[in-house]
Amino acid sequence: MTVAIDIGGTKIAGALVHPDGTMTATTRRATPRGVDAEGVMAAVAEVVADLSGSPLWASAVRCGVGSAGPVDTSRGTVSPVNIGAWREFPVQARIAAELAARGAELPTVLAGDGVAMTAAEHWLGAARGHANALCMVVSTGVGGGLILNNQLHPGPTGNAGHIGHISVAFDGEPCVCGSRGCVESIASGTAIARWAREQGWTPAGAVNGPTGAAAGSAADHANGSGSAPDASAAGVAAAAAAGDPIALAAFDRAGRALAAAIAATATLVETDIAVIGGGVAASGDILFAPIRTHLAAYATLSFVKELQVVPATLGTHAGLIGAAAAAMMLLPSPPSS
């Protein structure tokens, strides 16, 4: 059994994961708001306590921790953007101590959420059977991870494969990371919605703008008539599905940025598949169609022409499955009894 802990901005989850990927004793707590670092850690401790009550607790042999980033796995620390109380918080050592206090002195590994998702999709998801893969999360940010020669490749600090901060626009707008023209600044859900609004798109249900009645009608149907205007990327996707030209352009622009980065990665390390998950990927072909169209213009060399781009398959389970998968891939196997 593998103890899996998944730490995010809205929830902290835990499970005992079997060797076939099934989960037992799943538990979760809301990520505390308005508390200090110890207040957040208290919620993590409660999750560990819940797991320790399982009759299978004694059979656990390792622990994997997946966390929102930034992470530094060389030090075992996290500074999640969406958990303000944690800055360089030693989460790996603290969780290992909680495990020991519950009678389980287990080897413990930390992985960023993009790397954990990559491990999950390679183990049980869309990248299964591929020796070299790029897996991505496209949401409020853009993250990712790499499988190379059937091995998870997190890099020295756990940040290898962080495709969101590859620059694809030489003269692009500044990115929050300090660089310019990053994939994340063009293709994240936040960036898609911002760019669409800047071009004059108006969310359905708001005062009519240049987007027209057709987009409003379709998005109202998608969001539920009478609901608050959806100015997020999901709202843009609904408008794009109705044929709104600005919304379509926003997703085409995002798809082009993602295609350029995917092709660059494949050219550099010869990945043959890119798996994309996250909230923006839920828009389906609204995102995937422009990625695939633009990919043909960027992935031109013979060894990347067959590059596939597919949706992730594990959804909300990717965090816990990924934490367990990362632990199994990065920690040595325990000796047979």
mmCIF file of C-alpha atoms in Angstrom:
data_model
loop_
_atom_site.group_PDB
_atom_site.id
_atom_site.type_symbol
_atom_site.label_atom_id
_atom_site.label_comp_id
_atom_site.label_asym_id
_atom_site.label_seq_id
_atom_site.Cartn_x
_atom_site.Cartn_y
_atom_site.Cartn_z
ATOM 1 C CA MET A 1 0.000 0.000 0.000
ATOM 2 C CA THR A 2 1.040 3.588 -0.647
ATOM 3 C CA VAL A 3 -0.088 6.518 1.466
ATOM 4 C CA ALA A 4 -1.109 9.333 -0.892
ATOM 5 C CA ILE A 5 -1.604 12.955 0.161
ATOM 6 C CA ASP A 6 -2.833 15.586 -2.299
ATOM 7 C CA ILE A 7 -2.530 19.231 -1.230
ATOM 8 C CA GLY A 8 -4.270 21.984 -3.134
ATOM 9 C CA GLY A 9 -5.720 25.415 -2.651
ATOM 10 C CA THR A 10 -9.245 24.172 -1.953
ATOM 11 C CA LYS A 11 -8.789 20.731 -0.425
ATOM 12 C CA ILE A 12 -6.325 18.401 1.241
ATOM 13 C CA ALA A 13 -7.053 14.770 0.398
ATOM 14 C CA GLY A 14 -5.625 11.431 1.389
ATOM 15 C CA ALA A 15 -5.989 7.771 0.496
ATOM 16 C CA LEU A 16 -4.352 4.406 0.790
ATOM 17 C CA VAL A 17 -3.587 3.313 -2.764
ATOM 18 C CA HIS A 18 -3.374 -0.361 -3.728
ATOM 19 C CA PRO A 19 -0.786 -1.665 -6.214
ATOM 20 C CA ASP A 20 -3.460 -1.744 -8.931
ATOM 21 C CA GLY A 21 -4.388 1.902 -8.358
ATOM 22 C CA THR A 22 -7.627 1.390 -6.462
ATOM 23 C CA MET A 23 -8.051 3.635 -3.432
ATOM 24 C CA THR A 24 -9.124 2.822 0.124
ATOM 25 C CA ALA A 25 -9.945 5.019 3.128
ATOM 26 C CA THR A 26 -10.245 8.156 1.021
ATOM 27 C CA THR A 27 -10.596 11.289 3.131
ATOM 28 C CA ARG A 28 -10.407 15.044 2.680
ATOM 29 C CA ARG A 29 -10.471 18.375 4.479
ATOM 30 C CA ALA A 30 -11.046 21.851 3.144
ATOM 31 C CA THR A 31 -7.797 23.800 2.918
ATOM 32 C CA PRO A 32 -8.021 26.264 5.821
ATOM 33 C CA ARG A 33 -8.247 29.970 5.066
ATOM 34 C CA GLY A 34 -7.163 32.797 7.317
ATOM 35 C CA VAL A 35 -4.812 30.636 9.373
ATOM 36 C CA ASP A 36 -1.051 30.461 9.780
ATOM 37 C CA ALA A 37 1.247 27.721 8.508
ATOM 38 C CA GLU A 38 0.506 25.465 11.468
ATOM 39 C CA GLY A 39 -3.211 25.888 10.903
ATOM 40 C CA VAL A 40 -2.870 24.460 7.408
ATOM 41 C CA MET A 41 -0.619 21.679 8.679
ATOM 42 C CA ALA A 42 -3.262 20.785 11.268
ATOM 43 C CA ALA A 43 -5.641 19.902 8.433
ATOM 44 C CA VAL A 44 -2.960 17.705 6.847
ATOM 45 C CA ALA A 45 -2.462 15.999 10.221
ATOM 46 C CA GLU A 46 -6.181 15.285 10.411
ATOM 47 C CA VAL A 47 -6.049 13.595 7.012
ATOM 48 C CA VAL A 48 -3.135 11.427 8.173
ATOM 49 C CA ALA A 49 -5.026 10.577 11.356
ATOM 50 C CA ASP A 50 -8.048 9.491 9.316
ATOM 51 C CA LEU A 51 -5.894 7.211 7.189
ATOM 52 C CA SER A 52 -4.182 5.701 10.224
ATOM 53 C CA GLY A 53 -7.569 4.426 11.380
ATOM 54 C CA SER A 54 -7.806 2.061 8.421
ATOM 55 C CA PRO A 55 -7.143 -1.626 9.080
ATOM 56 C CA LEU A 56 -4.774 -1.486 6.095
ATOM 57 C CA TRP A 57 -2.597 1.232 7.640
ATOM 58 C CA ALA A 58 0.011 -1.279 8.836
ATOM 59 C CA SER A 59 0.563 -2.500 5.266
ATOM 60 C CA ALA A 60 1.698 0.904 3.968
ATOM 61 C CA VAL A 61 5.314 0.888 2.749
ATOM 62 C CA ARG A 62 5.773 4.396 1.283
ATOM 63 C CA CYS A 63 4.175 7.818 1.085
ATOM 64 C CA GLY A 64 3.738 10.175 -1.836
ATOM 65 C CA VAL A 65 2.825 13.839 -1.376
ATOM 66 C CA GLY A 66 1.544 15.860 -4.311
ATOM 67 C CA SER A 67 1.281 19.601 -3.810
ATOM 68 C CA ALA A 68 0.446 22.763 -5.640
ATOM 69 C CA GLY A 69 3.619 24.690 -6.361
ATOM 70 C CA PRO A 70 6.114 26.138 -6.462
ATOM 71 C CA VAL A 71 7.887 23.154 -4.940
ATOM 72 C CA ASP A 72 11.518 22.416 -4.191
ATOM 73 C CA THR A 73 11.828 18.679 -3.832
ATOM 74 C CA SER A 74 15.562 18.923 -3.137
ATOM 75 C CA ARG A 75 14.616 20.563 0.169
ATOM 76 C CA GLY A 76 11.164 19.055 0.610
ATOM 77 C CA THR A 77 9.523 22.471 0.715
ATOM 78 C CA VAL A 78 6.475 24.060 -0.902
ATOM 79 C CA SER A 79 5.315 27.645 -1.422
ATOM 80 C CA PRO A 80 1.916 27.190 -3.073
ATOM 81 C CA VAL A 81 0.558 30.260 -4.808
ATOM 82 C CA ASN A 82 -2.914 29.396 -3.532
ATOM 83 C CA ILE A 83 -1.872 28.643 0.079
ATOM 84 C CA GLY A 84 -0.472 31.955 1.273
ATOM 85 C CA ALA A 85 0.377 30.683 4.762
ATOM 86 C CA TRP A 86 2.965 28.277 3.381
ATOM 87 C CA ARG A 87 6.207 29.776 2.135
ATOM 88 C CA GLU A 88 9.143 27.349 1.936
ATOM 89 C CA PHE A 89 7.147 25.138 4.264
ATOM 90 C CA PRO A 90 8.941 21.819 5.003
ATOM 91 C CA VAL A 91 5.921 19.713 4.132
ATOM 92 C CA GLN A 92 7.799 16.513 3.319
ATOM 93 C CA ALA A 93 9.533 16.321 6.705
ATOM 94 C CA ARG A 94 6.384 17.363 8.568
ATOM 95 C CA ILE A 95 4.255 14.687 6.922
ATOM 96 C CA ALA A 96 6.943 12.061 7.527
ATOM 97 C CA ALA A 97 6.852 13.035 11.210
ATOM 98 C CA GLU A 98 3.059 12.716 11.295
ATOM 99 C CA LEU A 99 3.300 9.260 9.762
ATOM 100 C CA ALA A 100 5.899 8.202 12.320
ATOM 101 C CA ALA A 101 3.727 9.509 15.134
ATOM 102 C CA ARG A 102 1.000 7.192 13.849
ATOM 103 C CA GLY A 103 3.330 4.190 13.836
ATOM 104 C CA ALA A 104 4.357 4.360 10.175
ATOM 105 C CA GLU A 105 7.970 5.405 9.610
ATOM 106 C CA LEU A 106 7.784 5.465 5.842
ATOM 107 C CA PRO A 107 10.029 6.800 3.086
ATOM 108 C CA THR A 108 8.258 9.896 1.782
ATOM 109 C CA VAL A 109 8.577 11.767 -1.505
ATOM 110 C CA LEU A 110 7.262 15.158 -2.594
ATOM 111 C CA ALA A 111 6.059 15.953 -6.126
ATOM 112 C CA GLY A 112 4.546 19.059 -7.646
ATOM 113 C CA ASP A 113 0.997 18.643 -8.887
ATOM 114 C CA GLY A 114 2.047 18.679 -12.558
ATOM 115 C CA VAL A 115 4.603 15.932 -11.953
ATOM 116 C CA ALA A 116 2.072 13.934 -9.913
ATOM 117 C CA MET A 117 -0.492 14.204 -12.711
ATOM 118 C CA THR A 118 2.186 12.989 -15.142
ATOM 119 C CA ALA A 119 2.940 9.955 -12.994
ATOM 120 C CA ALA A 120 -0.779 9.186 -12.745
ATOM 121 C CA GLU A 121 -1.471 9.428 -16.463
ATOM 122 C CA HIS A 122 1.547 7.258 -17.266
ATOM 123 C CA TRP A 123 0.541 4.616 -14.742
ATOM 124 C CA LEU A 124 -3.177 4.345 -15.391
ATOM 125 C CA GLY A 125 -4.212 7.053 -17.825
ATOM 126 C CA ALA A 126 -3.775 8.372 -21.336
ATOM 127 C CA ALA A 127 0.039 8.077 -21.401
ATOM 128 C CA ARG A 128 0.026 4.422 -20.372
ATOM 129 C CA GLY A 129 2.262 2.396 -22.663
ATOM 130 C CA HIS A 130 4.231 5.430 -23.863
ATOM 131 C CA ALA A 131 7.891 5.433 -22.888
ATOM 132 C CA ASN A 132 8.298 9.177 -23.511
ATOM 133 C CA ALA A 133 5.469 11.551 -22.710
ATOM 134 C CA LEU A 134 4.692 15.131 -21.811
ATOM 135 C CA CYS A 135 1.709 15.606 -19.524
ATOM 136 C CA MET A 136 0.211 19.027 -18.873
ATOM 137 C CA VAL A 137 -2.299 20.733 -16.619
ATOM 138 C CA VAL A 138 -3.967 23.730 -18.262
ATOM 139 C CA SER A 139 -6.004 25.563 -15.669
ATOM 140 C CA THR A 140 -5.519 28.883 -13.863
ATOM 141 C CA GLY A 141 -1.860 28.212 -14.619
ATOM 142 C CA VAL A 142 -0.051 25.833 -16.953
ATOM 143 C CA GLY A 143 2.143 23.115 -15.480
ATOM 144 C CA GLY A 144 3.431 19.739 -16.524
ATOM 145 C CA GLY A 145 5.858 16.903 -16.211
ATOM 146 C CA LEU A 146 7.896 14.449 -18.258
ATOM 147 C CA ILE A 147 8.192 10.702 -18.662
ATOM 148 C CA LEU A 148 11.493 9.766 -20.305
ATOM 149 C CA ASN A 149 12.436 6.132 -20.997
ATOM 150 C CA ASN A 150 9.479 5.013 -18.840
ATOM 151 C CA GLN A 151 10.835 6.952 -15.871
ATOM 152 C CA LEU A 152 9.348 9.990 -14.199
ATOM 153 C CA HIS A 153 11.796 12.853 -14.721
ATOM 154 C CA PRO A 154 11.139 15.524 -12.078
ATOM 155 C CA GLY A 155 14.579 17.116 -12.259
ATOM 156 C CA PRO A 156 16.791 18.190 -9.331
ATOM 157 C CA THR A 157 14.167 20.433 -7.692
ATOM 158 C CA GLY A 158 11.062 18.696 -9.012
ATOM 159 C CA ASN A 159 10.280 21.288 -11.666
ATOM 160 C CA ALA A 160 11.366 19.619 -14.917
ATOM 161 C CA GLY A 161 8.590 19.748 -17.497
ATOM 162 C CA HIS A 162 7.226 23.083 -16.266
ATOM 163 C CA ILE A 163 6.061 23.894 -19.765
ATOM 164 C CA GLY A 164 3.969 26.872 -18.725
ATOM 165 C CA HIS A 165 7.085 28.993 -18.523
ATOM 166 C CA ILE A 166 8.569 28.192 -21.895
ATOM 167 C CA SER A 167 8.550 31.419 -23.901
ATOM 168 C CA VAL A 168 6.702 31.092 -27.198
ATOM 169 C CA ALA A 169 6.335 34.800 -28.012
ATOM 170 C CA PHE A 170 9.652 36.635 -28.314
ATOM 171 C CA ASP A 171 8.008 40.047 -27.946
ATOM 172 C CA GLY A 172 5.076 38.816 -25.872
ATOM 173 C CA GLU A 173 3.637 40.411 -22.786
ATOM 174 C CA PRO A 174 5.436 40.081 -19.438
ATOM 175 C CA CYS A 175 4.635 36.949 -17.455
ATOM 176 C CA VAL A 176 4.184 36.833 -13.686
ATOM 177 C CA CYS A 177 7.341 34.693 -13.531
ATOM 178 C CA GLY A 178 9.417 37.639 -14.805
ATOM 179 C CA SER A 179 9.971 36.321 -18.312
ATOM 180 C CA ARG A 180 8.079 37.343 -21.446
ATOM 181 C CA GLY A 181 5.689 35.553 -23.785
ATOM 182 C CA CYS A 182 5.313 32.415 -21.644
ATOM 183 C CA VAL A 183 2.784 29.739 -22.547
ATOM 184 C CA GLU A 184 0.965 30.415 -19.270
ATOM 185 C CA SER A 185 0.540 34.096 -20.118
ATOM 186 C CA ILE A 186 -1.309 33.094 -23.305
ATOM 187 C CA ALA A 187 -2.948 29.710 -22.729
ATOM 188 C CA SER A 188 -4.002 29.537 -19.074
ATOM 189 C CA GLY A 189 -7.685 29.878 -18.327
ATOM 190 C CA THR A 190 -6.972 33.232 -16.744
ATOM 191 C CA ALA A 191 -5.109 34.445 -19.838
ATOM 192 C CA ILE A 192 -7.764 33.190 -22.270
ATOM 193 C CA ALA A 193 -10.541 35.027 -20.426
ATOM 194 C CA ARG A 194 -8.502 38.199 -19.998
ATOM 195 C CA TRP A 195 -7.525 38.372 -23.675
ATOM 196 C CA ALA A 196 -11.096 37.761 -24.827
ATOM 197 C CA ARG A 197 -12.414 40.563 -22.617
ATOM 198 C CA GLU A 198 -9.670 42.902 -23.846
ATOM 199 C CA GLN A 199 -10.773 42.213 -27.427
ATOM 200 C CA GLY A 200 -14.349 43.158 -26.592
ATOM 201 C CA TRP A 201 -15.929 39.834 -25.664
ATOM 202 C CA THR A 202 -18.820 40.176 -23.219
ATOM 203 C CA PRO A 203 -19.871 37.176 -21.093
ATOM 204 C CA ALA A 204 -23.383 35.890 -21.621
ATOM 205 C CA GLY A 205 -25.901 37.584 -19.382
ATOM 206 C CA ALA A 206 -23.858 40.772 -19.156
ATOM 207 C CA VAL A 207 -24.643 43.942 -21.081
ATOM 208 C CA ASN A 208 -24.589 43.036 -24.766
ATOM 209 C CA GLY A 209 -21.234 43.677 -26.376
ATOM 210 C CA PRO A 210 -19.594 42.832 -29.687
ATOM 211 C CA THR A 211 -20.072 39.092 -29.135
ATOM 212 C CA GLY A 212 -23.687 39.098 -30.285
ATOM 213 C CA ALA A 213 -26.866 37.341 -29.260
ATOM 214 C CA ALA A 214 -25.931 33.894 -30.559
ATOM 215 C CA ALA A 215 -23.056 33.559 -28.126
ATOM 216 C CA GLY A 216 -25.218 34.743 -25.255
ATOM 217 C CA SER A 217 -27.944 32.255 -26.069
ATOM 218 C CA ALA A 218 -25.593 29.278 -26.207
ATOM 219 C CA ALA A 219 -23.705 30.257 -23.092
ATOM 220 C CA ASP A 220 -26.954 30.858 -21.201
ATOM 221 C CA HIS A 221 -27.973 27.340 -22.143
ATOM 222 C CA ALA A 222 -24.606 25.973 -20.981
ATOM 223 C CA ASN A 223 -24.546 27.904 -17.720
ATOM 224 C CA GLY A 224 -28.247 27.758 -16.892
ATOM 225 C CA SER A 225 -30.633 30.556 -17.737
ATOM 226 C CA GLY A 226 -30.565 33.375 -15.248
ATOM 227 C CA SER A 227 -27.165 32.460 -13.777
ATOM 228 C CA ALA A 228 -24.513 35.097 -13.185
ATOM 229 C CA PRO A 229 -22.435 36.030 -16.241
ATOM 230 C CA ASP A 230 -19.495 33.648 -16.642
ATOM 231 C CA ALA A 231 -16.440 35.735 -17.480
ATOM 232 C CA SER A 232 -14.066 32.786 -17.025
ATOM 233 C CA ALA A 233 -12.460 30.594 -19.659
ATOM 234 C CA ALA A 234 -15.483 28.285 -19.375
ATOM 235 C CA GLY A 235 -17.673 31.183 -20.430
ATOM 236 C CA VAL A 236 -15.350 31.912 -23.337
ATOM 237 C CA ALA A 237 -15.503 28.224 -24.324
ATOM 238 C CA ALA A 238 -19.309 28.292 -24.309
ATOM 239 C CA ALA A 239 -19.257 31.357 -26.541
ATOM 240 C CA ALA A 240 -16.719 29.719 -28.840
ATOM 241 C CA ALA A 241 -18.973 26.664 -29.158
ATOM 242 C CA ALA A 242 -21.691 29.034 -30.379
ATOM 243 C CA GLY A 243 -19.376 30.493 -33.003
ATOM 244 C CA ASP A 244 -18.393 33.748 -31.329
ATOM 245 C CA PRO A 245 -15.376 35.011 -33.328
ATOM 246 C CA ILE A 246 -13.540 36.618 -30.412
ATOM 247 C CA ALA A 247 -13.970 33.524 -28.230
ATOM 248 C CA LEU A 248 -12.790 31.292 -31.072
ATOM 249 C CA ALA A 249 -9.785 33.551 -31.585
ATOM 250 C CA ALA A 250 -8.924 33.373 -27.879
ATOM 251 C CA PHE A 251 -8.821 29.569 -27.975
ATOM 252 C CA ASP A 252 -6.984 29.551 -31.303
ATOM 253 C CA ARG A 253 -4.328 31.812 -29.785
ATOM 254 C CA ALA A 254 -4.046 29.543 -26.724
ATOM 255 C CA GLY A 255 -3.930 26.430 -28.895
ATOM 256 C CA ARG A 256 -1.143 27.899 -30.993
ATOM 257 C CA ALA A 257 0.944 28.679 -27.897
ATOM 258 C CA LEU A 258 0.417 25.180 -26.526
ATOM 259 C CA ALA A 259 1.222 23.596 -29.901
ATOM 260 C CA ALA A 260 4.486 25.515 -30.162
ATOM 261 C CA ALA A 261 5.570 24.431 -26.687
ATOM 262 C CA ILE A 262 4.501 20.826 -27.186
ATOM 263 C CA ALA A 263 6.410 20.637 -30.475
ATOM 264 C CA ALA A 264 9.499 22.211 -28.903
ATOM 265 C CA THR A 265 9.426 19.703 -26.063
ATOM 266 C CA ALA A 266 8.998 16.766 -28.430
ATOM 267 C CA THR A 267 11.840 18.030 -30.613
ATOM 268 C CA LEU A 268 14.110 18.371 -27.584
ATOM 269 C CA VAL A 269 13.496 15.031 -25.850
ATOM 270 C CA GLU A 270 11.497 12.976 -28.405
ATOM 271 C CA THR A 271 8.228 12.600 -26.567
ATOM 272 C CA ASP A 272 5.562 10.974 -28.754
ATOM 273 C CA ILE A 273 2.437 11.993 -26.849
ATOM 274 C CA ALA A 274 1.181 15.065 -25.027
ATOM 275 C CA VAL A 275 -1.589 14.506 -22.482
ATOM 276 C CA ILE A 276 -3.545 17.579 -21.421
ATOM 277 C CA GLY A 277 -5.757 17.831 -18.355
ATOM 278 C CA GLY A 278 -7.072 20.622 -16.168
ATOM 279 C CA GLY A 279 -10.120 22.834 -16.266
ATOM 280 C CA VAL A 280 -9.391 24.421 -19.655
ATOM 281 C CA ALA A 281 -8.990 20.987 -21.251
ATOM 282 C CA ALA A 282 -12.591 20.277 -20.258
ATOM 283 C CA SER A 283 -13.597 22.497 -23.184
ATOM 284 C CA GLY A 284 -12.751 19.545 -25.456
ATOM 285 C CA ASP A 285 -12.302 20.233 -29.144
ATOM 286 C CA ILE A 286 -12.649 23.968 -28.563
ATOM 287 C CA LEU A 287 -9.073 23.660 -27.245
ATOM 288 C CA PHE A 288 -7.807 20.462 -28.847
ATOM 289 C CA ALA A 289 -8.780 21.289 -32.436
ATOM 290 C CA PRO A 290 -6.603 24.425 -32.661
ATOM 291 C CA ILE A 291 -3.746 22.682 -30.856
ATOM 292 C CA ARG A 292 -3.757 19.884 -33.426
ATOM 293 C CA THR A 293 -4.122 22.297 -36.336
ATOM 294 C CA HIS A 294 -1.181 24.444 -35.251
ATOM 295 C CA LEU A 295 0.909 21.430 -34.251
ATOM 296 C CA ALA A 296 1.221 20.490 -37.915
ATOM 297 C CA ALA A 297 3.074 23.773 -38.502
ATOM 298 C CA TYR A 298 5.485 23.317 -35.579
ATOM 299 C CA ALA A 299 6.109 19.548 -35.345
ATOM 300 C CA THR A 300 7.652 19.196 -38.802
ATOM 301 C CA LEU A 301 10.713 16.995 -38.356
ATOM 302 C CA SER A 302 10.351 13.318 -39.193
ATOM 303 C CA PHE A 303 10.683 12.134 -35.590
ATOM 304 C CA VAL A 304 7.895 14.378 -34.242
ATOM 305 C CA LYS A 305 5.391 14.309 -37.097
ATOM 306 C CA GLU A 306 3.395 11.513 -35.465
ATOM 307 C CA LEU A 307 3.130 13.319 -32.141
ATOM 308 C CA GLN A 308 -0.275 12.759 -30.511
ATOM 309 C CA VAL A 309 -2.194 15.256 -28.372
ATOM 310 C CA VAL A 310 -4.908 13.675 -26.218
ATOM 311 C CA PRO A 311 -7.050 14.544 -23.196
ATOM 312 C CA ALA A 312 -6.120 13.283 -19.744
ATOM 313 C CA THR A 313 -8.404 10.527 -18.472
ATOM 314 C CA LEU A 314 -8.066 10.434 -14.679
ATOM 315 C CA GLY A 315 -9.736 13.757 -13.865
ATOM 316 C CA THR A 316 -10.160 14.517 -10.175
ATOM 317 C CA HIS A 317 -8.440 11.261 -9.189
ATOM 318 C CA ALA A 318 -5.149 12.339 -10.776
ATOM 319 C CA GLY A 319 -3.904 14.082 -7.623
ATOM 320 C CA LEU A 320 -4.067 11.114 -5.271
ATOM 321 C CA ILE A 321 -3.244 8.515 -7.913
ATOM 322 C CA GLY A 322 -0.355 10.719 -8.996
ATOM 323 C CA ALA A 323 1.037 11.127 -5.491
ATOM 324 C CA ALA A 324 1.050 7.343 -5.128
ATOM 325 C CA ALA A 325 2.490 6.802 -8.618
ATOM 326 C CA ALA A 326 5.271 9.316 -7.992
ATOM 327 C CA ALA A 327 6.180 7.523 -4.778
ATOM 328 C CA MET A 328 6.281 4.154 -6.542
ATOM 329 C CA MET A 329 8.434 5.545 -9.367
ATOM 330 C CA LEU A 330 10.819 7.662 -7.301
ATOM 331 C CA LEU A 331 11.294 5.588 -4.149
ATOM 332 C CA PRO A 332 13.100 2.253 -4.097
ATOM 333 C CA SER A 333 10.902 -0.790 -3.731
ATOM 334 C CA PRO A 334 10.813 -2.224 -0.212
ATOM 335 C CA PRO A 335 12.532 -5.569 0.313
ATOM 336 C CA SER A 336 10.325 -8.627 -0.023
ATOM 337 C CA SER A 337 9.277 -10.140 3.274
#
